[in-house]
PDB file of C-alpha atoms in Angstrom:
ATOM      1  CA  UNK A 255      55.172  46.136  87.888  1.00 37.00           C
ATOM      2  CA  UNK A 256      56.713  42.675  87.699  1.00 43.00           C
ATOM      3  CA  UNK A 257      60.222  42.076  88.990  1.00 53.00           C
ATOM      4  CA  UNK A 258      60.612  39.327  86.817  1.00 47.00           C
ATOM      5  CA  UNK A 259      62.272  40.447  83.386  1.00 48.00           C
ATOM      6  CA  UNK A 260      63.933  38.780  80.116  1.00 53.00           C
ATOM      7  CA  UNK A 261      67.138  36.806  81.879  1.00 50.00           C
ATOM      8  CA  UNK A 262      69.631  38.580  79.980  1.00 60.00           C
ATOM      9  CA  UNK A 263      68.605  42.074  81.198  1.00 83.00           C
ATOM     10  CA  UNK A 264      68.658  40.894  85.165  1.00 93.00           C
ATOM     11  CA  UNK A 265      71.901  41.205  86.418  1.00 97.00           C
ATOM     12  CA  UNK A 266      73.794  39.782  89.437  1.00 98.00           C
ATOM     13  CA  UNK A 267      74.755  41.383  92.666  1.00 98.00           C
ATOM     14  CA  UNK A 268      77.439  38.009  94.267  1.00 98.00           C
ATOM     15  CA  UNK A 269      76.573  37.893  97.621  1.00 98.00           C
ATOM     16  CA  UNK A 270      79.471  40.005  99.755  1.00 98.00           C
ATOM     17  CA  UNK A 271      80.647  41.732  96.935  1.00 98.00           C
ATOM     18  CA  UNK A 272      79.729  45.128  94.965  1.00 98.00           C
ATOM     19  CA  UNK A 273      78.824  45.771  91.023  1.00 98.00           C
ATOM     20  CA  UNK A 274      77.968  49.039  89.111  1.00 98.00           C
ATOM     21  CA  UNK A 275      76.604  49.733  86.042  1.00 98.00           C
ATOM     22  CA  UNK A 276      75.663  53.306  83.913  1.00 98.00           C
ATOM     23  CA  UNK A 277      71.828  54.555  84.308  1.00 98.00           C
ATOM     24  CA  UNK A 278      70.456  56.930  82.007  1.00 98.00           C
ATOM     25  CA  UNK A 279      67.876  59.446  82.990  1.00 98.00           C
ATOM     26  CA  UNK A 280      64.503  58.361  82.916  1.00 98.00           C
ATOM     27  CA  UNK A 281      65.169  54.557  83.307  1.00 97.00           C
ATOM     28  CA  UNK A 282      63.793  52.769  86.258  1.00 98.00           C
ATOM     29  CA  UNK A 283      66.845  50.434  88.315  1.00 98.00           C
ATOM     30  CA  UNK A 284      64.651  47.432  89.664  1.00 98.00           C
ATOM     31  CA  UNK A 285      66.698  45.786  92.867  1.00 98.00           C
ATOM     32  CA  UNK A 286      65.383  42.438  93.665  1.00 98.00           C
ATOM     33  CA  UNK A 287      66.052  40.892  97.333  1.00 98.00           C
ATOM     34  CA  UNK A 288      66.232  37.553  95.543  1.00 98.00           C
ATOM     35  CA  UNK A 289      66.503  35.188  99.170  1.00 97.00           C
ATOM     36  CA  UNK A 290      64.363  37.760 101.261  1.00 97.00           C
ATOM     37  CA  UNK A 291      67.425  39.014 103.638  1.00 97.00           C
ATOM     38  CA  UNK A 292      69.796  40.654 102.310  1.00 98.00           C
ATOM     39  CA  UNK A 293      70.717  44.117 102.831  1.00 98.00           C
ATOM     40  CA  UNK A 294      71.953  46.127  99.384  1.00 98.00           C
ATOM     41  CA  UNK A 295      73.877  49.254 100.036  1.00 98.00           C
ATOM     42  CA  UNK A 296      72.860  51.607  97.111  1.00 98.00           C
ATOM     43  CA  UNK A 297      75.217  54.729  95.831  1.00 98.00           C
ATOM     44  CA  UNK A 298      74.452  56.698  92.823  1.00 98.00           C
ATOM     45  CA  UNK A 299      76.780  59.611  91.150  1.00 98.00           C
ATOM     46  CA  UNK A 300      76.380  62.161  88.658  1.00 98.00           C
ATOM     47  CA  UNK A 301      77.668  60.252  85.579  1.00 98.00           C
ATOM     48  CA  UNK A 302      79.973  63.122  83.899  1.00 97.00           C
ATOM     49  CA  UNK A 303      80.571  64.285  87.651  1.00 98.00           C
ATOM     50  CA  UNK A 304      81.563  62.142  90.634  1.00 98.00           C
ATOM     51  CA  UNK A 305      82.018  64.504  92.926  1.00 98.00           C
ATOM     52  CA  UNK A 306      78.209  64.970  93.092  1.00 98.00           C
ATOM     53  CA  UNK A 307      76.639  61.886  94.213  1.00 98.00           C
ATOM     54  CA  UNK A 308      73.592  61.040  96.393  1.00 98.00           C
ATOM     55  CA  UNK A 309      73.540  61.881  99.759  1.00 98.00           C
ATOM     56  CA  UNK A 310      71.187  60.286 102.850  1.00 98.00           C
ATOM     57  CA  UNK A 311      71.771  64.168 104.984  1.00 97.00           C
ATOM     58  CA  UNK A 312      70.560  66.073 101.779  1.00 98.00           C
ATOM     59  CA  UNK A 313      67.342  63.455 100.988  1.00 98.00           C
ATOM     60  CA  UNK A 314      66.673  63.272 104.666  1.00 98.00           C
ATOM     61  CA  UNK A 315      65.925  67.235 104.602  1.00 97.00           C
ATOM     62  CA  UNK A 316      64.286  67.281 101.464  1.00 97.00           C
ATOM     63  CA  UNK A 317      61.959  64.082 102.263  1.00 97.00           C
ATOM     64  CA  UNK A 318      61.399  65.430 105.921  1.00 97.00           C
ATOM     65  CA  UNK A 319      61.269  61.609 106.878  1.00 95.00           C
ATOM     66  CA  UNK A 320      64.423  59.149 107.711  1.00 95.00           C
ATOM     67  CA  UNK A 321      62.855  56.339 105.718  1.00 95.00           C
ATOM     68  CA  UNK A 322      61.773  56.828 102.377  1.00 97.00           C
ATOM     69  CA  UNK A 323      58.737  55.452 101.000  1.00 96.00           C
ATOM     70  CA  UNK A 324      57.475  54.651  97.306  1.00 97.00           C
ATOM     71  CA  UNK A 325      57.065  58.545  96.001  1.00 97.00           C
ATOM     72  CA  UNK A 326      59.976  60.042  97.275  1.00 98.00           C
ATOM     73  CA  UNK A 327      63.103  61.297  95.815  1.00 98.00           C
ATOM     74  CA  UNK A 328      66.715  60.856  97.108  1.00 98.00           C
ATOM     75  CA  UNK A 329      68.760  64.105  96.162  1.00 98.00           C
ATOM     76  CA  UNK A 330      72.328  64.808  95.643  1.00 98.00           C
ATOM     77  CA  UNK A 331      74.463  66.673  97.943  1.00 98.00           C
ATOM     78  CA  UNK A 332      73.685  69.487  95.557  1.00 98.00           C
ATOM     79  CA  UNK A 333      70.128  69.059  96.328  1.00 98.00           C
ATOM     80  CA  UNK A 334      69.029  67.891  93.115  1.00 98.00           C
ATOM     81  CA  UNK A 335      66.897  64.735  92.216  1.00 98.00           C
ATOM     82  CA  UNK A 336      68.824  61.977  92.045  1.00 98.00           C
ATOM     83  CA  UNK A 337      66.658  58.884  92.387  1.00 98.00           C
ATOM     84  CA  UNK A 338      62.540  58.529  93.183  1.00 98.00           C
ATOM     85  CA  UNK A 339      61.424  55.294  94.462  1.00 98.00           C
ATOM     86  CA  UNK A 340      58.306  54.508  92.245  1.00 98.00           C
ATOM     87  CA  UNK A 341      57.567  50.952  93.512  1.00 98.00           C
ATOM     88  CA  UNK A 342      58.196  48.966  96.596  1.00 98.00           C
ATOM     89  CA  UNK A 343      56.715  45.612  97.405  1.00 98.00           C
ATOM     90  CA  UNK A 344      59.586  44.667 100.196  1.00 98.00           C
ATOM     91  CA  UNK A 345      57.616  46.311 103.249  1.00 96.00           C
ATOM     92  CA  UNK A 346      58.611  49.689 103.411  1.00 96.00           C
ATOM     93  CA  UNK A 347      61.910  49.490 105.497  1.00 97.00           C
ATOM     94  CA  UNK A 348      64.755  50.844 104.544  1.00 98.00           C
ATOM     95  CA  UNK A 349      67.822  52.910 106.012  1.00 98.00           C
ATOM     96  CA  UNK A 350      69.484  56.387 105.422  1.00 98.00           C
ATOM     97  CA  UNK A 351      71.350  56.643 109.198  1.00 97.00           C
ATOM     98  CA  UNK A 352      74.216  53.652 109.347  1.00 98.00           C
ATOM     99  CA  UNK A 353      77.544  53.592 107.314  1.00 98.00           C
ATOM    100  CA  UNK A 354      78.956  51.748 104.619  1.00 98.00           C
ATOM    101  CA  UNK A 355      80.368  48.860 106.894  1.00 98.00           C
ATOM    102  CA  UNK A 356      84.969  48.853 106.767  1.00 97.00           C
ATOM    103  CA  UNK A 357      87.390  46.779 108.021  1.00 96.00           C
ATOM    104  CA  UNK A 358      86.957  49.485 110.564  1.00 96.00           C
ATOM    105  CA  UNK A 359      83.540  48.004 111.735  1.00 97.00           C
ATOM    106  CA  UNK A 360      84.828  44.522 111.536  1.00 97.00           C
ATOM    107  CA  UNK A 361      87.526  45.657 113.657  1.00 96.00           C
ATOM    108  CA  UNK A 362      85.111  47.164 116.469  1.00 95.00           C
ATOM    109  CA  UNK A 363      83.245  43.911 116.572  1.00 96.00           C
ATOM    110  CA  UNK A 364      86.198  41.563 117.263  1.00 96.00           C
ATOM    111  CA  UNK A 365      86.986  40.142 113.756  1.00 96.00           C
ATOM    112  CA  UNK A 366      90.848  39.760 113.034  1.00 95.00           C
ATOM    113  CA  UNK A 367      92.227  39.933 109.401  1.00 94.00           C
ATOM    114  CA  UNK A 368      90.324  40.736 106.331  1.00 95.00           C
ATOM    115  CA  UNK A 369      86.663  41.047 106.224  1.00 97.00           C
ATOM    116  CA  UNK A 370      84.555  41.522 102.898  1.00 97.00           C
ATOM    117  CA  UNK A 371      83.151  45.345 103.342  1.00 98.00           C
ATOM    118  CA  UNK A 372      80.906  47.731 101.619  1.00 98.00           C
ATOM    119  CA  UNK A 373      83.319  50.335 101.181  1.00 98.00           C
ATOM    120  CA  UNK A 374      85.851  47.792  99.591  1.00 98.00           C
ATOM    121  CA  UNK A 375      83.252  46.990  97.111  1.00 98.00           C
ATOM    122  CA  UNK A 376      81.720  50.561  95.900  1.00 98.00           C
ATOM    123  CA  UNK A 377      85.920  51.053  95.166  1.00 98.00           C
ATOM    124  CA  UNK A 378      85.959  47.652  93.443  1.00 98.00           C
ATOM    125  CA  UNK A 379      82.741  48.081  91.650  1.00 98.00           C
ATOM    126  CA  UNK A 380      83.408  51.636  90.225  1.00 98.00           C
ATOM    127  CA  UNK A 381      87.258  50.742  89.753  1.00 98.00           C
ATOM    128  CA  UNK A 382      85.751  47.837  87.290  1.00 98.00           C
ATOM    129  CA  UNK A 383      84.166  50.607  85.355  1.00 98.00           C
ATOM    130  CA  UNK A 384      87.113  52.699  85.172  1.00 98.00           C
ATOM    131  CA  UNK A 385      86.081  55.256  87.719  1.00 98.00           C
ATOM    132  CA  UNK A 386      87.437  55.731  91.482  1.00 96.00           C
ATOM    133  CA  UNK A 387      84.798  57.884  94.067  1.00 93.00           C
ATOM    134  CA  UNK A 388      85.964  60.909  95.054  1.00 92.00           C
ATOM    135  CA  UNK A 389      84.870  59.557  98.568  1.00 94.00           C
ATOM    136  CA  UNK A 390      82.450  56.894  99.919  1.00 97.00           C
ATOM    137  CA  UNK A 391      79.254  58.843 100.611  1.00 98.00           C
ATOM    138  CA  UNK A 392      76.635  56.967 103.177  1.00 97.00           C
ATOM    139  CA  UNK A 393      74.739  54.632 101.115  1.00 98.00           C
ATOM    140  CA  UNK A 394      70.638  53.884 100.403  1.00 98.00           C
ATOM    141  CA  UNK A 395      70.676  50.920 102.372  1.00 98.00           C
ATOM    142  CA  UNK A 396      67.937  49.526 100.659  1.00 98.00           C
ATOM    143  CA  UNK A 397      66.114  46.467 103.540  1.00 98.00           C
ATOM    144  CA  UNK A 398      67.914  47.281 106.021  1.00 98.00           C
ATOM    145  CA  UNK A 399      66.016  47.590 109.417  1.00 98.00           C
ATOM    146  CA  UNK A 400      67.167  50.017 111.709  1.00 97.00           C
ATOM    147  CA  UNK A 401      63.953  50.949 114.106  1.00 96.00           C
ATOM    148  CA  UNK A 402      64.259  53.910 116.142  1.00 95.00           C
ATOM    149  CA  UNK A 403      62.774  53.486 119.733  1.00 94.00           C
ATOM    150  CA  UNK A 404      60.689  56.304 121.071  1.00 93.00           C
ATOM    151  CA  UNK A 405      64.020  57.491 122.862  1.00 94.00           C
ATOM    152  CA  UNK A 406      65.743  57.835 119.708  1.00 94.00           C
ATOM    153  CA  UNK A 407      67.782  54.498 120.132  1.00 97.00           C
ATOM    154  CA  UNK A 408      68.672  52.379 117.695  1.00 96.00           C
ATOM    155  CA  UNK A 409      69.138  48.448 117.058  1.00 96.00           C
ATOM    156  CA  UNK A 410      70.292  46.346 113.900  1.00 96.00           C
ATOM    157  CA  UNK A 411      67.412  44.464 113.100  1.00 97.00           C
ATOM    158  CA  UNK A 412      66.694  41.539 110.109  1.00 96.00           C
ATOM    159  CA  UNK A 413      64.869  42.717 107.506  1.00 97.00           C
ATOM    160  CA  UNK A 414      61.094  42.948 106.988  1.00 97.00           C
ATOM    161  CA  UNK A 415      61.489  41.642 103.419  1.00 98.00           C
ATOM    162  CA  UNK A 416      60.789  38.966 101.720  1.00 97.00           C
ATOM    163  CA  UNK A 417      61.772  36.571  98.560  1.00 98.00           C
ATOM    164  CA  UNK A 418      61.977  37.926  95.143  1.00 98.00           C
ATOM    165  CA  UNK A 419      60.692  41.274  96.474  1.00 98.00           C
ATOM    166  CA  UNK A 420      61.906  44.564  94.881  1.00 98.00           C
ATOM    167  CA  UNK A 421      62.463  47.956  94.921  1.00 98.00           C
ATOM    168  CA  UNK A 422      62.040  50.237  92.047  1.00 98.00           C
ATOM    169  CA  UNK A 423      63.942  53.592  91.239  1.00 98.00           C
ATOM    170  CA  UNK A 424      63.809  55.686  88.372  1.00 98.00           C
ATOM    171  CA  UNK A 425      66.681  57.688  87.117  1.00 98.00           C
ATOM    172  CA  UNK A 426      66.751  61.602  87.487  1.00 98.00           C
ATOM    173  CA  UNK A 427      69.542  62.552  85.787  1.00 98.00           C
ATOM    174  CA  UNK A 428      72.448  60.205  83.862  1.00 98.00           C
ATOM    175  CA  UNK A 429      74.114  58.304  86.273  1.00 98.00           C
ATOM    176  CA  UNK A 430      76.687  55.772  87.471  1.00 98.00           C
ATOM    177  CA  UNK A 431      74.519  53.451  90.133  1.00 98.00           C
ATOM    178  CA  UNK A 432      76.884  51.113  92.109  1.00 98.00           C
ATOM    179  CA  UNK A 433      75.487  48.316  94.834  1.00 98.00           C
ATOM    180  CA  UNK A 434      76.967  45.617  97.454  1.00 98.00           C
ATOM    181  CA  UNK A 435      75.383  42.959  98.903  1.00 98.00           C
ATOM    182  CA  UNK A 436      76.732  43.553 102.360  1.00 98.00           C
ATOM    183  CA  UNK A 437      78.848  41.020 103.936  1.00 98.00           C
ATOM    184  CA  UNK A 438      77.543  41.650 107.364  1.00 98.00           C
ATOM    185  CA  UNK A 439      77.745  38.299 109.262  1.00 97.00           C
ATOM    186  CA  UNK A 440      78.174  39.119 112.927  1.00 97.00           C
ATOM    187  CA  UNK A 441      75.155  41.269 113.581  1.00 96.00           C
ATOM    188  CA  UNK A 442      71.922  40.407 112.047  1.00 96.00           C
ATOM    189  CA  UNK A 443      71.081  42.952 109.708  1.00 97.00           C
ATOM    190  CA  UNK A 444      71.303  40.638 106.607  1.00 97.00           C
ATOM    191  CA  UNK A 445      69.147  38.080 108.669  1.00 96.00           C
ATOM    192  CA  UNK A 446      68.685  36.410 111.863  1.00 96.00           C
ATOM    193  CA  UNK A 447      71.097  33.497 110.373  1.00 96.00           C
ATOM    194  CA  UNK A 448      73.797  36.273 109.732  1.00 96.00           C
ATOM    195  CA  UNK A 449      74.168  34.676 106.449  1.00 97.00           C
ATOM    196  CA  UNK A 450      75.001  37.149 103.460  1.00 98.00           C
ATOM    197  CA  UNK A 451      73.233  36.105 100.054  1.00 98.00           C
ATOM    198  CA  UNK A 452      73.204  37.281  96.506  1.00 98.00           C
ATOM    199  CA  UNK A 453      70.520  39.872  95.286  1.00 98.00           C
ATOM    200  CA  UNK A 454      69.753  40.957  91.742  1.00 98.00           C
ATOM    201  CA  UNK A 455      69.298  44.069  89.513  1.00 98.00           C
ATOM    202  CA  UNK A 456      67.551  45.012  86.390  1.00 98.00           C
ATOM    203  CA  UNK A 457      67.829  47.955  84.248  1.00 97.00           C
ATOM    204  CA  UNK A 458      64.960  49.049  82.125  1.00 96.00           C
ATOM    205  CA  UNK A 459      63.805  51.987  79.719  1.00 94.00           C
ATOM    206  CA  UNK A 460      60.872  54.609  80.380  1.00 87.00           C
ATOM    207  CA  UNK A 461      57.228  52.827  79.534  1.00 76.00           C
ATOM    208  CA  UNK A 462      56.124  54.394  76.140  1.00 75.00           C
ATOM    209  CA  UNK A 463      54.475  57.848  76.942  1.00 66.00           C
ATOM    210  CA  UNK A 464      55.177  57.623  80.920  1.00 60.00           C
TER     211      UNK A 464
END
């Protein structure tokens, strides 16, 4: 599968900010790290029922794994498919362990005033769409790097990405899928230049008999 796409049916994600957009079942979201770095926190909800929504404790369980790989489905905190990952050219790495980054976060690591945040923008994104989250469950955060040492430490890591590479996940039941290009800029999850960029989406239908 191609990333690329007609222009009108790829969408932006501006970097540091969030967007969401309705999925039905069966069609396959394409996210595109367009610059190679940049971290997209991923949320999806039931689409005629918020309060279900996808949920990194239930799909760790059900996937037996913390990262998931191309073939495995993310489930709802009702333990029903949500989302299966059917393609993957970015590398593999991806994170189900860290929070949506807050002004809570920003706070902790020494920035003063108003910070762009991922739990801002999931509000902002499904607020622009008429709907408000019942809560902000922890997100698919799709490239993010978060290696686990044989201890069981952790570090924040740049992505193993690279340009125009992609993840693709198809649709298990209707849904509203919302994303944010974190605005993490003082650790270097979104890059060793701490930089925050835009990333893309696409949207597409089922391939004929698939």
């Amino acid at each position: 599968m191609s990333a690329s796409g007609r222009p009108d049916r790829v969408h932006l994600i501006p970097a540091r900010r969030g967007v969401a957009a309705h999925v039905s079942k069966g069609q396959v979201v394409t996210v595109i790290n367009t610059h190679g770095s940049q971290v997209v926190d991923t949320w999806a909800f039931r689409a005629d029922d918020l309060s279900e929504f996808m949920s990194m404790e239930h799909s760790r369980g059900a996937m037996q794994k913390v990262n998931p790989r191309r073939g495995d489905t993310l489930r709802s905190n009702r333990r029903r498919p949500m989302l299966t990952m059917v393609d993957d050219t970015s590398g593999g790495i991806h994170d189900t362990l860290i929070a949506a980054c807050d002004r809570y976060r920003y706070e902790q690591l020494g920035h003063v005033g108003h910070h762009d945040n991922c739990t801002d923008n999931l509000h902002a994104a499904l607020a622009a769409l008429g709907l408000a989250p019942p809560e902000t469950p922890s997100p698919l955060n799709l490239f993010m790097n978060i290696p686990i040492d044989g201890e069981g430490s952790i570090a924040f890591s740049a992505p193993v990405s690279t340009p125009g590479s992609y993840v693709s996940l198809r649709a298990e039941m209707d849904l509203v899928i919302a994303f944010s290009a974190c605005p993490q800029d003082l650790v270097p999850v979104n890059g060793v230049d701490c930089v925050p960029t835009d990333a893309h989406f696409r949207i597409d239908d089922p391939a004929p008999g698939s």
